[in-house]
PDB file of C-alpha atoms and ligand atoms in Angstrom:
ATOM      1  CA  MET A   1      11.410  14.920   6.001  1.00  0.00           C
ATOM      2  CA  GLY A   2      10.379  11.895   4.245  1.00  0.00           C
ATOM      3  CA  ASP A   3       6.935  11.254   2.350  1.00  0.00           C
ATOM      4  CA  VAL A   4       3.846   9.318   3.325  1.00  0.00           C
ATOM      5  CA  LEU A   5       2.614   7.055   0.358  1.00  0.00           C
ATOM      6  CA  ALA A   6      -0.877   5.507   0.755  1.00  0.00           C
ATOM      7  CA  ILE A   7      -2.014   2.627  -1.403  1.00  0.00           C
ATOM      8  CA  VAL A   8      -5.882   2.635  -1.619  1.00  0.00           C
ATOM      9  CA  SER A   9      -8.665   1.258  -3.680  1.00  0.00           C
ATOM     10  CA  GLN A  10     -12.473   1.154  -3.674  1.00  0.00           C
ATOM     11  CA  LYS A  11     -12.534  -2.562  -4.600  1.00  0.00           C
ATOM     12  CA  GLY A  12     -10.936  -5.263  -2.440  1.00  0.00           C
ATOM     13  CA  GLY A  13      -8.587  -7.895  -3.515  1.00  0.00           C
ATOM     14  CA  VAL A  14      -6.747  -5.703  -6.376  1.00  0.00           C
ATOM     15  CA  GLY A  15      -3.189  -5.975  -5.095  1.00  0.00           C
ATOM     16  CA  LYS A  16      -2.872  -3.159  -2.551  1.00  0.00           C
ATOM     17  CA  THR A  17      -0.964  -5.374   0.023  1.00  0.00           C
ATOM     18  CA  THR A  18       1.153  -6.735  -2.836  1.00  0.00           C
ATOM     19  CA  THR A  19       1.983  -3.308  -4.120  1.00  0.00           C
ATOM     20  CA  VAL A  20       2.761  -2.092  -0.441  1.00  0.00           C
ATOM     21  CA  VAL A  21       5.153  -4.884   0.339  1.00  0.00           C
ATOM     22  CA  ASN A  22       7.119  -4.816  -2.931  1.00  0.00           C
ATOM     23  CA  LEU A  23       7.246  -1.217  -3.416  1.00  0.00           C
ATOM     24  CA  ALA A  24       8.724  -0.999   0.205  1.00  0.00           C
ATOM     25  CA  ALA A  25      11.040  -3.645  -0.359  1.00  0.00           C
ATOM     26  CA  ALA A  26      12.258  -2.039  -3.573  1.00  0.00           C
ATOM     27  CA  PHE A  27      12.716   1.297  -1.871  1.00  0.00           C
ATOM     28  CA  ALA A  28      14.757  -0.346   1.019  1.00  0.00           C
ATOM     29  CA  ARG A  29      16.781  -2.267  -1.552  1.00  0.00           C
ATOM     30  CA  ARG A  30      17.812   1.108  -2.924  1.00  0.00           C
ATOM     31  CA  GLY A  31      18.740   2.177   0.551  1.00  0.00           C
ATOM     32  CA  LEU A  32      15.917   4.478   1.417  1.00  0.00           C
ATOM     33  CA  LYS A  33      15.040   4.275   5.136  1.00  0.00           C
ATOM     34  CA  THR A  34      11.338   2.719   4.831  1.00  0.00           C
ATOM     35  CA  LEU A  35       8.592   1.905   7.022  1.00  0.00           C
ATOM     36  CA  VAL A  36       5.563  -0.072   6.109  1.00  0.00           C
ATOM     37  CA  VAL A  37       2.382   0.792   8.364  1.00  0.00           C
ATOM     38  CA  ASP A  38      -0.476  -1.637   7.974  1.00  0.00           C
ATOM     39  CA  VAL A  39      -3.727  -0.002   9.211  1.00  0.00           C
ATOM     40  CA  ASP A  40      -6.115  -2.380   7.469  1.00  0.00           C
ATOM     41  CA  PRO A  41      -7.799  -4.677  10.230  1.00  0.00           C
ATOM     42  CA  GLN A  42      -7.247  -7.590   7.943  1.00  0.00           C
ATOM     43  CA  GLY A  43      -3.424  -7.289   8.743  1.00  0.00           C
ATOM     44  CA  SER A  44      -2.486  -9.000   5.571  1.00  0.00           C
ATOM     45  CA  VAL A  45       1.032  -7.201   5.647  1.00  0.00           C
ATOM     46  CA  ARG A  46       2.182  -9.639   8.156  1.00  0.00           C
ATOM     47  CA  TYR A  47       1.902 -12.513   5.629  1.00  0.00           C
ATOM     48  CA  GLY A  48       3.835 -11.001   2.957  1.00  0.00           C
ATOM     49  CA  VAL A  49       6.580  -8.610   4.297  1.00  0.00           C
ATOM     50  CA  GLY A  50       9.051 -11.241   5.312  1.00  0.00           C
ATOM     51  CA  LEU A  51       9.068 -11.561   9.110  1.00  0.00           C
ATOM     52  CA  ARG A  52       9.679 -14.391  11.449  1.00  0.00           C
ATOM     53  CA  ARG A  53       6.781 -16.146  12.748  1.00  0.00           C
ATOM     54  CA  ASP A  54       7.466 -15.217  16.164  1.00  0.00           C
ATOM     55  CA  GLN A  55       7.415 -11.577  15.223  1.00  0.00           C
ATOM     56  CA  ARG A  56       3.779 -11.429  14.159  1.00  0.00           C
ATOM     57  CA  ASN A  57       2.378 -10.166  17.369  1.00  0.00           C
ATOM     58  CA  ALA A  58       1.756  -6.467  18.446  1.00  0.00           C
ATOM     59  CA  GLY A  59       1.094  -3.497  16.073  1.00  0.00           C
ATOM     60  CA  PHE A  60      -0.673  -0.448  15.112  1.00  0.00           C
ATOM     61  CA  ALA A  61      -3.862  -1.353  16.994  1.00  0.00           C
ATOM     62  CA  ASP A  62      -1.935  -2.051  20.115  1.00  0.00           C
ATOM     63  CA  TYR A  63      -0.188   1.447  19.911  1.00  0.00           C
ATOM     64  CA  LEU A  64      -3.625   2.870  19.051  1.00  0.00           C
ATOM     65  CA  ASN A  65      -5.088   1.648  22.301  1.00  0.00           C
ATOM     66  CA  GLY A  66      -2.163   2.336  24.517  1.00  0.00           C
ATOM     67  CA  GLN A  67      -1.175  -1.027  25.239  1.00  0.00           C
ATOM     68  CA  LYS A  68       2.298  -0.517  23.420  1.00  0.00           C
ATOM     69  CA  SER A  69       4.867   1.827  22.855  1.00  0.00           C
ATOM     70  CA  LEU A  70       5.817   2.984  19.281  1.00  0.00           C
ATOM     71  CA  ARG A  71       9.228   1.173  19.955  1.00  0.00           C
ATOM     72  CA  GLU A  72       7.616  -1.963  20.789  1.00  0.00           C
ATOM     73  CA  VAL A  73       5.387  -2.049  17.520  1.00  0.00           C
ATOM     74  CA  ILE A  74       8.128  -1.220  14.954  1.00  0.00           C
ATOM     75  CA  LEU A  75       9.590  -4.548  13.785  1.00  0.00           C
ATOM     76  CA  PRO A  76      12.844  -5.280  11.735  1.00  0.00           C
ATOM     77  CA  THR A  77      12.771  -7.465   8.573  1.00  0.00           C
ATOM     78  CA  ALA A  78      15.041  -9.151   6.535  1.00  0.00           C
ATOM     79  CA  LEU A  79      16.209  -6.040   4.912  1.00  0.00           C
ATOM     80  CA  PRO A  80      18.211  -3.489   6.946  1.00  0.00           C
ATOM     81  CA  TRP A  81      16.502  -0.510   5.582  1.00  0.00           C
ATOM     82  CA  LEU A  82      12.923  -1.887   5.825  1.00  0.00           C
ATOM     83  CA  ARG A  83      10.865  -1.776   9.068  1.00  0.00           C
ATOM     84  CA  VAL A  84       7.111  -2.535   9.439  1.00  0.00           C
ATOM     85  CA  ILE A  85       4.425  -1.659  11.873  1.00  0.00           C
ATOM     86  CA  LEU A  86       1.836  -4.419  11.460  1.00  0.00           C
ATOM     87  CA  ALA A  87      -1.882  -3.943  12.052  1.00  0.00           C
ATOM     88  CA  GLY A  88      -1.540  -5.771  15.322  1.00  0.00           C
ATOM     89  CA  SER A  89      -4.314  -7.453  17.691  1.00  0.00           C
ATOM     90  CA  VAL A  90      -7.187  -5.996  15.737  1.00  0.00           C
ATOM     91  CA  SER A  91      -6.501  -8.593  12.928  1.00  0.00           C
ATOM     92  CA  ASP A  92      -7.458 -11.381  15.535  1.00  0.00           C
ATOM     93  CA  ASP A  93     -10.672  -9.579  16.778  1.00  0.00           C
ATOM     94  CA  ALA A  94     -13.935  -9.851  15.057  1.00  0.00           C
ATOM     95  CA  ASP A  95     -15.105  -6.326  16.376  1.00  0.00           C
ATOM     96  CA  HIS A  96     -13.255  -3.486  14.726  1.00  0.00           C
ATOM     97  CA  VAL A  97     -15.712  -0.727  16.146  1.00  0.00           C
ATOM     98  CA  THR A  98     -13.407   0.430  18.824  1.00  0.00           C
ATOM     99  CA  TYR A  99     -10.375   0.450  16.514  1.00  0.00           C
ATOM    100  CA  GLN A 100     -12.373   2.555  13.942  1.00  0.00           C
ATOM    101  CA  GLN A 101     -13.547   4.906  16.536  1.00  0.00           C
ATOM    102  CA  LEU A 102      -9.963   5.598  17.947  1.00  0.00           C
ATOM    103  CA  ILE A 103      -8.896   6.359  14.505  1.00  0.00           C
ATOM    104  CA  ALA A 104     -11.713   8.525  13.775  1.00  0.00           C
ATOM    105  CA  GLU A 105     -11.796  10.381  17.048  1.00  0.00           C
ATOM    106  CA  THR A 106      -8.018  10.841  17.817  1.00  0.00           C
ATOM    107  CA  SER A 107      -5.148  12.276  16.006  1.00  0.00           C
ATOM    108  CA  ILE A 108      -2.938   9.323  16.940  1.00  0.00           C
ATOM    109  CA  LEU A 109      -2.648   8.068  13.300  1.00  0.00           C
ATOM    110  CA  PRO A 110      -1.836  11.235  11.576  1.00  0.00           C
ATOM    111  CA  ASP A 111       0.518  12.045  14.504  1.00  0.00           C
ATOM    112  CA  LEU A 112       2.079   8.539  13.999  1.00  0.00           C
ATOM    113  CA  LEU A 113       2.565   9.104  10.149  1.00  0.00           C
ATOM    114  CA  GLU A 114       4.002  12.593  10.881  1.00  0.00           C
ATOM    115  CA  THR A 115       6.702  11.132  13.377  1.00  0.00           C
ATOM    116  CA  ALA A 116       7.410   8.267  10.968  1.00  0.00           C
ATOM    117  CA  ARG A 117       7.941  10.796   8.153  1.00  0.00           C
ATOM    118  CA  ALA A 118      10.350  12.803  10.058  1.00  0.00           C
ATOM    119  CA  ARG A 119      12.589   9.738  10.686  1.00  0.00           C
ATOM    120  CA  CYS A 120      12.300   7.842   7.181  1.00  0.00           C
ATOM    121  CA  HIS A 121      12.570   8.585   3.461  1.00  0.00           C
ATOM    122  CA  VAL A 122       9.329   6.975   2.803  1.00  0.00           C
ATOM    123  CA  VAL A 123       6.432   5.508   4.863  1.00  0.00           C
ATOM    124  CA  VAL A 124       4.078   3.059   2.767  1.00  0.00           C
ATOM    125  CA  VAL A 125       0.654   2.746   4.301  1.00  0.00           C
ATOM    126  CA  ASP A 126      -1.689  -0.218   3.607  1.00  0.00           C
ATOM    127  CA  THR A 127      -5.385   0.480   3.962  1.00  0.00           C
ATOM    128  CA  PRO A 128      -8.591  -1.604   4.000  1.00  0.00           C
ATOM    129  CA  PRO A 129     -10.587  -1.609   0.680  1.00  0.00           C
ATOM    130  CA  GLY A 130     -12.982   1.348   0.358  1.00  0.00           C
ATOM    131  CA  LEU A 131     -12.825   5.060   1.352  1.00  0.00           C
ATOM    132  CA  GLY A 132     -14.057   4.585   4.825  1.00  0.00           C
ATOM    133  CA  ALA A 133     -13.061   6.521   7.762  1.00  0.00           C
ATOM    134  CA  ILE A 134      -9.606   4.704   8.103  1.00  0.00           C
ATOM    135  CA  THR A 135      -8.665   5.393   4.522  1.00  0.00           C
ATOM    136  CA  ARG A 136      -9.817   8.926   4.853  1.00  0.00           C
ATOM    137  CA  CYS A 137      -7.665   9.709   7.769  1.00  0.00           C
ATOM    138  CA  VAL A 138      -4.657   8.061   6.263  1.00  0.00           C
ATOM    139  CA  LEU A 139      -5.083  10.241   3.003  1.00  0.00           C
ATOM    140  CA  GLY A 140      -5.431  13.261   5.188  1.00  0.00           C
ATOM    141  CA  ALA A 141      -1.820  12.819   6.549  1.00  0.00           C
ATOM    142  CA  SER A 142      -0.275  11.413   3.183  1.00  0.00           C
ATOM    143  CA  GLN A 143       1.523  13.213   0.386  1.00  0.00           C
ATOM    144  CA  HIS A 144       1.194  10.706  -2.371  1.00  0.00           C
ATOM    145  CA  VAL A 145      -1.259   8.057  -3.163  1.00  0.00           C
ATOM    146  CA  ILE A 146      -1.451   5.195  -5.638  1.00  0.00           C
ATOM    147  CA  VAL A 147      -4.692   3.484  -6.703  1.00  0.00           C
ATOM    148  CA  PRO A 148      -4.216  -0.172  -7.900  1.00  0.00           C
ATOM    149  CA  LEU A 149      -6.707  -1.250 -10.295  1.00  0.00           C
ATOM    150  CA  GLN A 150      -6.947  -4.914 -11.194  1.00  0.00           C
ATOM    151  CA  CYS A 151      -6.895  -5.731 -14.895  1.00  0.00           C
ATOM    152  CA  GLU A 152     -10.430  -7.346 -14.817  1.00  0.00           C
ATOM    153  CA  PRO A 153     -13.867  -5.882 -16.204  1.00  0.00           C
ATOM    154  CA  LEU A 154     -15.442  -5.020 -12.886  1.00  0.00           C
ATOM    155  CA  ALA A 155     -12.532  -2.726 -11.984  1.00  0.00           C
ATOM    156  CA  LEU A 156     -13.538  -0.034 -14.294  1.00  0.00           C
ATOM    157  CA  GLN A 157     -16.829   0.453 -12.532  1.00  0.00           C
ATOM    158  CA  THR A 158     -15.314   1.490  -9.179  1.00  0.00           C
ATOM    159  CA  THR A 159     -12.434   3.687 -10.502  1.00  0.00           C
ATOM    160  CA  PRO A 160     -14.688   6.946 -10.941  1.00  0.00           C
ATOM    161  CA  GLN A 161     -15.890   6.363  -7.330  1.00  0.00           C
ATOM    162  CA  ILE A 162     -12.303   6.244  -5.843  1.00  0.00           C
ATOM    163  CA  LEU A 163     -11.100   9.228  -8.059  1.00  0.00           C
ATOM    164  CA  ARG A 164     -13.896  11.305  -6.945  1.00  0.00           C
ATOM    165  CA  GLY A 165     -13.228  10.324  -3.241  1.00  0.00           C
ATOM    166  CA  ILE A 166      -9.496  11.212  -3.788  1.00  0.00           C
ATOM    167  CA  GLN A 167     -10.534  14.542  -5.221  1.00  0.00           C
ATOM    168  CA  ASP A 168     -12.579  15.224  -1.984  1.00  0.00           C
ATOM    169  CA  VAL A 169      -9.619  14.435   0.210  1.00  0.00           C
ATOM    170  CA  VAL A 170      -7.226  16.367  -2.074  1.00  0.00           C
ATOM    171  CA  ALA A 171      -9.359  19.462  -1.548  1.00  0.00           C
ATOM    172  CA  THR A 172      -8.770  19.184   2.133  1.00  0.00           C
ATOM    173  CA  ASN A 173      -5.054  18.080   2.063  1.00  0.00           C
ATOM    174  CA  GLU A 174      -3.304  20.279  -0.472  1.00  0.00           C
ATOM    175  CA  GLU A 175      -0.036  18.309   0.178  1.00  0.00           C
ATOM    176  CA  LEU A 176      -1.848  15.202  -1.268  1.00  0.00           C
ATOM    177  CA  MET A 177      -0.966  14.045  -4.872  1.00  0.00           C
ATOM    178  CA  LEU A 178      -2.334  11.354  -6.928  1.00  0.00           C
ATOM    179  CA  ASP A 179       0.831   9.703  -8.230  1.00  0.00           C
ATOM    180  CA  GLY A 180      -1.229   7.495 -10.306  1.00  0.00           C
ATOM    181  CA  ILE A 181      -3.338   4.474 -11.075  1.00  0.00           C
ATOM    182  CA  LEU A 182      -1.516   1.298 -11.293  1.00  0.00           C
ATOM    183  CA  MET A 183      -2.828  -1.499 -13.383  1.00  0.00           C
ATOM    184  CA  THR A 184      -2.328  -4.764 -11.622  1.00  0.00           C
ATOM    185  CA  MET A 185      -2.567  -8.540 -12.283  1.00  0.00           C
ATOM    186  CA  PHE A 186      -2.352  -8.097 -16.095  1.00  0.00           C
ATOM    187  CA  GLU A 187      -2.490 -10.939 -18.228  1.00  0.00           C
ATOM    188  CA  ALA A 188      -1.110 -10.726 -21.717  1.00  0.00           C
ATOM    189  CA  GLY A 189      -3.270 -12.510 -24.189  1.00  0.00           C
ATOM    190  CA  ASN A 190      -6.307 -12.233 -22.117  1.00  0.00           C
ATOM    191  CA  PRO A 191      -8.860 -10.261 -24.127  1.00  0.00           C
ATOM    192  CA  ALA A 192     -10.371  -9.142 -20.771  1.00  0.00           C
ATOM    193  CA  SER A 193      -7.375  -7.906 -19.229  1.00  0.00           C
ATOM    194  CA  GLU A 194      -6.282  -6.209 -22.556  1.00  0.00           C
ATOM    195  CA  ARG A 195      -9.500  -4.448 -22.719  1.00  0.00           C
ATOM    196  CA  VAL A 196      -9.152  -2.949 -19.344  1.00  0.00           C
ATOM    197  CA  VAL A 197      -5.616  -1.530 -20.223  1.00  0.00           C
ATOM    198  CA  ASP A 198      -7.064  -0.269 -23.623  1.00  0.00           C
ATOM    199  CA  TYR A 199      -9.732   1.554 -21.770  1.00  0.00           C
ATOM    200  CA  VAL A 200      -7.882   3.052 -19.096  1.00  0.00           C
ATOM    201  CA  ARG A 201      -5.351   4.331 -21.552  1.00  0.00           C
ATOM    202  CA  ARG A 202      -8.007   5.825 -23.815  1.00  0.00           C
ATOM    203  CA  HIS A 203     -10.287   7.029 -21.164  1.00  0.00           C
ATOM    204  CA  LEU A 204      -8.117   8.581 -18.366  1.00  0.00           C
ATOM    205  CA  PRO A 205      -5.437  11.307 -18.579  1.00  0.00           C
ATOM    206  CA  ALA A 206      -1.999   9.757 -19.209  1.00  0.00           C
ATOM    207  CA  ASN A 207      -0.556  11.865 -16.270  1.00  0.00           C
ATOM    208  CA  ILE A 208      -2.532   9.906 -13.853  1.00  0.00           C
ATOM    209  CA  VAL A 209      -1.926   6.384 -15.175  1.00  0.00           C
ATOM    210  CA  PHE A 210       1.502   4.596 -14.725  1.00  0.00           C
ATOM    211  CA  ASP A 211       2.896   3.471 -18.031  1.00  0.00           C
ATOM    212  CA  THR A 212       4.293   0.512 -15.885  1.00  0.00           C
ATOM    213  CA  VAL A 213       1.842  -2.345 -15.592  1.00  0.00           C
ATOM    214  CA  ILE A 214       2.158  -5.251 -12.997  1.00  0.00           C
ATOM    215  CA  PRO A 215       1.668  -8.503 -14.746  1.00  0.00           C
ATOM    216  CA  ARG A 216       0.117 -11.414 -12.939  1.00  0.00           C
ATOM    217  CA  THR A 217       2.773 -13.915 -12.315  1.00  0.00           C
ATOM    218  CA  VAL A 218       2.965 -17.410 -10.573  1.00  0.00           C
ATOM    219  CA  ALA A 219       5.908 -16.180  -8.459  1.00  0.00           C
ATOM    220  CA  THR A 220       4.108 -13.251  -7.098  1.00  0.00           C
ATOM    221  CA  ALA A 221       1.309 -15.538  -5.567  1.00  0.00           C
ATOM    222  CA  ASP A 222       4.157 -18.070  -4.461  1.00  0.00           C
ATOM    223  CA  ALA A 223       5.988 -15.219  -2.725  1.00  0.00           C
ATOM    224  CA  PHE A 224       3.038 -14.205  -0.902  1.00  0.00           C
ATOM    225  CA  ALA A 225       2.367 -17.874   0.124  1.00  0.00           C
ATOM    226  CA  ALA A 226       5.933 -18.051   1.212  1.00  0.00           C
ATOM    227  CA  GLY A 227       5.634 -14.964   3.327  1.00  0.00           C
ATOM    228  CA  GLN A 228       8.071 -12.748   1.258  1.00  0.00           C
ATOM    229  CA  PRO A 229       7.893  -9.869  -1.202  1.00  0.00           C
ATOM    230  CA  VAL A 230       8.453 -11.112  -4.837  1.00  0.00           C
ATOM    231  CA  VAL A 231      10.978  -8.422  -5.357  1.00  0.00           C
ATOM    232  CA  LEU A 232      13.278 -10.216  -2.690  1.00  0.00           C
ATOM    233  CA  ARG A 233      12.336 -13.783  -3.414  1.00  0.00           C
ATOM    234  CA  SER A 234      12.355 -13.804  -7.192  1.00  0.00           C
ATOM    235  CA  PRO A 235      13.896 -10.623  -8.389  1.00  0.00           C
ATOM    236  CA  ALA A 236      14.120 -11.647 -12.067  1.00  0.00           C
ATOM    237  CA  ASP A 237      10.282 -12.260 -12.269  1.00  0.00           C
ATOM    238  CA  ALA A 238       8.456  -9.920 -14.557  1.00  0.00           C
ATOM    239  CA  ALA A 239       6.124  -8.700 -11.647  1.00  0.00           C
ATOM    240  CA  SER A 240       9.420  -8.029  -9.473  1.00  0.00           C
ATOM    241  CA  GLN A 241      10.980  -5.959 -12.518  1.00  0.00           C
ATOM    242  CA  ALA A 242       7.798  -3.973 -12.782  1.00  0.00           C
ATOM    243  CA  TYR A 243       7.699  -3.067  -9.028  1.00  0.00           C
ATOM    244  CA  ILE A 244      11.371  -2.142  -9.096  1.00  0.00           C
ATOM    245  CA  ASP A 245      10.821  -0.018 -12.310  1.00  0.00           C
ATOM    246  CA  LEU A 246       7.959   1.637 -10.596  1.00  0.00           C
ATOM    247  CA  ALA A 247       9.870   2.184  -7.233  1.00  0.00           C
ATOM    248  CA  ASN A 248      12.715   3.724  -9.153  1.00  0.00           C
ATOM    249  CA  GLN A 249      10.350   6.126 -10.961  1.00  0.00           C
ATOM    250  CA  LEU A 250       8.908   7.187  -7.665  1.00  0.00           C
ATOM    251  CA  ILE A 251      12.195   7.569  -6.055  1.00  0.00           C
ATOM    252  CA  ASP A 252      12.915  10.205  -8.613  1.00  0.00           C
ATOM    253  CA  ARG A 253       9.618  11.997  -7.807  1.00  0.00           C
ATOM    254  CA  PHE A 254       9.944  11.801  -3.983  1.00  0.00           C
ATOM    255  CA  LEU A 255      13.591  12.846  -3.375  1.00  0.00           C
TER     256      LEU A 255
HETATM  257  N1  ATP B 301       0.892  -9.615  -9.776  1.00  0.00           N
HETATM  258  C1  ATP B 301       0.410 -10.459  -9.183  1.00  0.00           C
HETATM  259  N2  ATP B 301       0.467 -11.702  -9.591  1.00  0.00           N
HETATM  260  C2  ATP B 301      -0.202 -12.882  -9.093  1.00  0.00           C
HETATM  261  N3  ATP B 301      -1.022 -12.695  -8.057  1.00  0.00           N
HETATM  262  C3  ATP B 301      -1.305 -11.593  -7.559  1.00  0.00           C
HETATM  263  C4  ATP B 301      -0.446 -10.355  -8.021  1.00  0.00           C
HETATM  264  N4  ATP B 301      -0.892  -9.311  -7.285  1.00  0.00           N
HETATM  265  C5  ATP B 301      -1.645  -9.740  -6.233  1.00  0.00           C
HETATM  266  N5  ATP B 301      -1.836 -11.073  -6.371  1.00  0.00           N
HETATM  267  C6  ATP B 301      -2.699 -11.937  -5.509  1.00  0.00           C
HETATM  268  O1  ATP B 301      -3.971 -11.550  -5.549  1.00  0.00           O
HETATM  269  C7  ATP B 301      -4.490 -11.584  -4.153  1.00  0.00           C
HETATM  270  C8  ATP B 301      -5.049 -10.256  -3.834  1.00  0.00           C
HETATM  271  O2  ATP B 301      -3.865  -9.474  -3.471  1.00  0.00           O
HETATM  272  P1  ATP B 301      -3.728  -8.400  -2.429  1.00  0.00           P
HETATM  273  O3  ATP B 301      -3.790  -9.230  -1.025  1.00  0.00           O
HETATM  274  O4  ATP B 301      -2.383  -7.761  -2.597  1.00  0.00           O
HETATM  275  O5  ATP B 301      -5.037  -7.391  -2.507  1.00  0.00           O
HETATM  276  P2  ATP B 301      -5.545  -6.222  -1.726  1.00  0.00           P
HETATM  277  O6  ATP B 301      -5.938  -5.293  -2.482  1.00  0.00           O
HETATM  278  O7  ATP B 301      -4.495  -6.047  -0.604  1.00  0.00           O
HETATM  279  O8  ATP B 301      -6.789  -7.049  -0.940  1.00  0.00           O
HETATM  280  P3  ATP B 301      -7.702  -6.531   0.213  1.00  0.00           P
HETATM  281  O9  ATP B 301      -8.528  -5.439  -0.353  1.00  0.00           O
HETATM  282  O10 ATP B 301      -8.439  -7.793   0.618  1.00  0.00           O
HETATM  283  O11 ATP B 301      -6.901  -5.922   1.168  1.00  0.00           O
HETATM  284  C9  ATP B 301      -3.484 -12.350  -3.420  1.00  0.00           C
HETATM  285  O12 ATP B 301      -3.639 -13.717  -3.156  1.00  0.00           O
HETATM  286  C10 ATP B 301      -2.081 -11.863  -4.021  1.00  0.00           C
HETATM  287  O13 ATP B 301      -1.082 -12.975  -3.948  1.00  0.00           O
HETATM  288 MG1   MG B 302      -4.637  -5.919   1.480  1.00  0.00          MG
END
């Protein structure tokens, strides 16, 4: 039985999707059978996970509404051990109400994660920003959660909120473990960025903050624009090395 790892944050644009695709690629490179599931209606995983253009079609939303079978929505990637379920047609719709209702009112999502877990070593789930119904549903079916925190001043305001939210969910899902807060987009030499790292290290318990910090690098942004995880496109890049290092630490915890 594998583990479900959710990547969640209160704030948007903090590096969740980047973390999802790069951790997943790093797990798969180590030979772990890995599945990415994108439940964020924005559907950004499709741009960064390394798919051919003609594959960017059906996904989780189409399985959720009964239009597609599970087999039809699990897509192969450039890595033999990495598969992906994209968000699907919901990312082309302006209206996400039905999608959210189906998630909130059925057990399709937790059942899917449970099935996936039985067949994979690790299932990495990308979530929308905030602790809404979709993210809560994912956390209810996860064993692990990582909270990316962007190294910029505003990030600090939202961290207590997400920690409280996770505590609420941990209370209802005793299997769920907060693996840690992951500081992302760190810029060495930038005082604002360094203040965030200092503050977090001083104010939060060391066991819930990863020592590994993800630097902001040009290669990471370029890789996303080119549609690939940076760990595959530029493995020697500092952000790639940080993601690979983090994946190795997590593998030791998971297996
Ligand atoms: N380490 C990094 N170095 C450089 N750019 C980065 C890094 N991490 C993320 N980015 C860039 O920051 C932007 C936001 O990242 P990402 O899409 O992963 O955030 P997100 O939390 O998933 O956003 P959303 O809440 O909208 O889903 C993207 O353009 C991404 O390429
Ligand atoms: Mg995202």
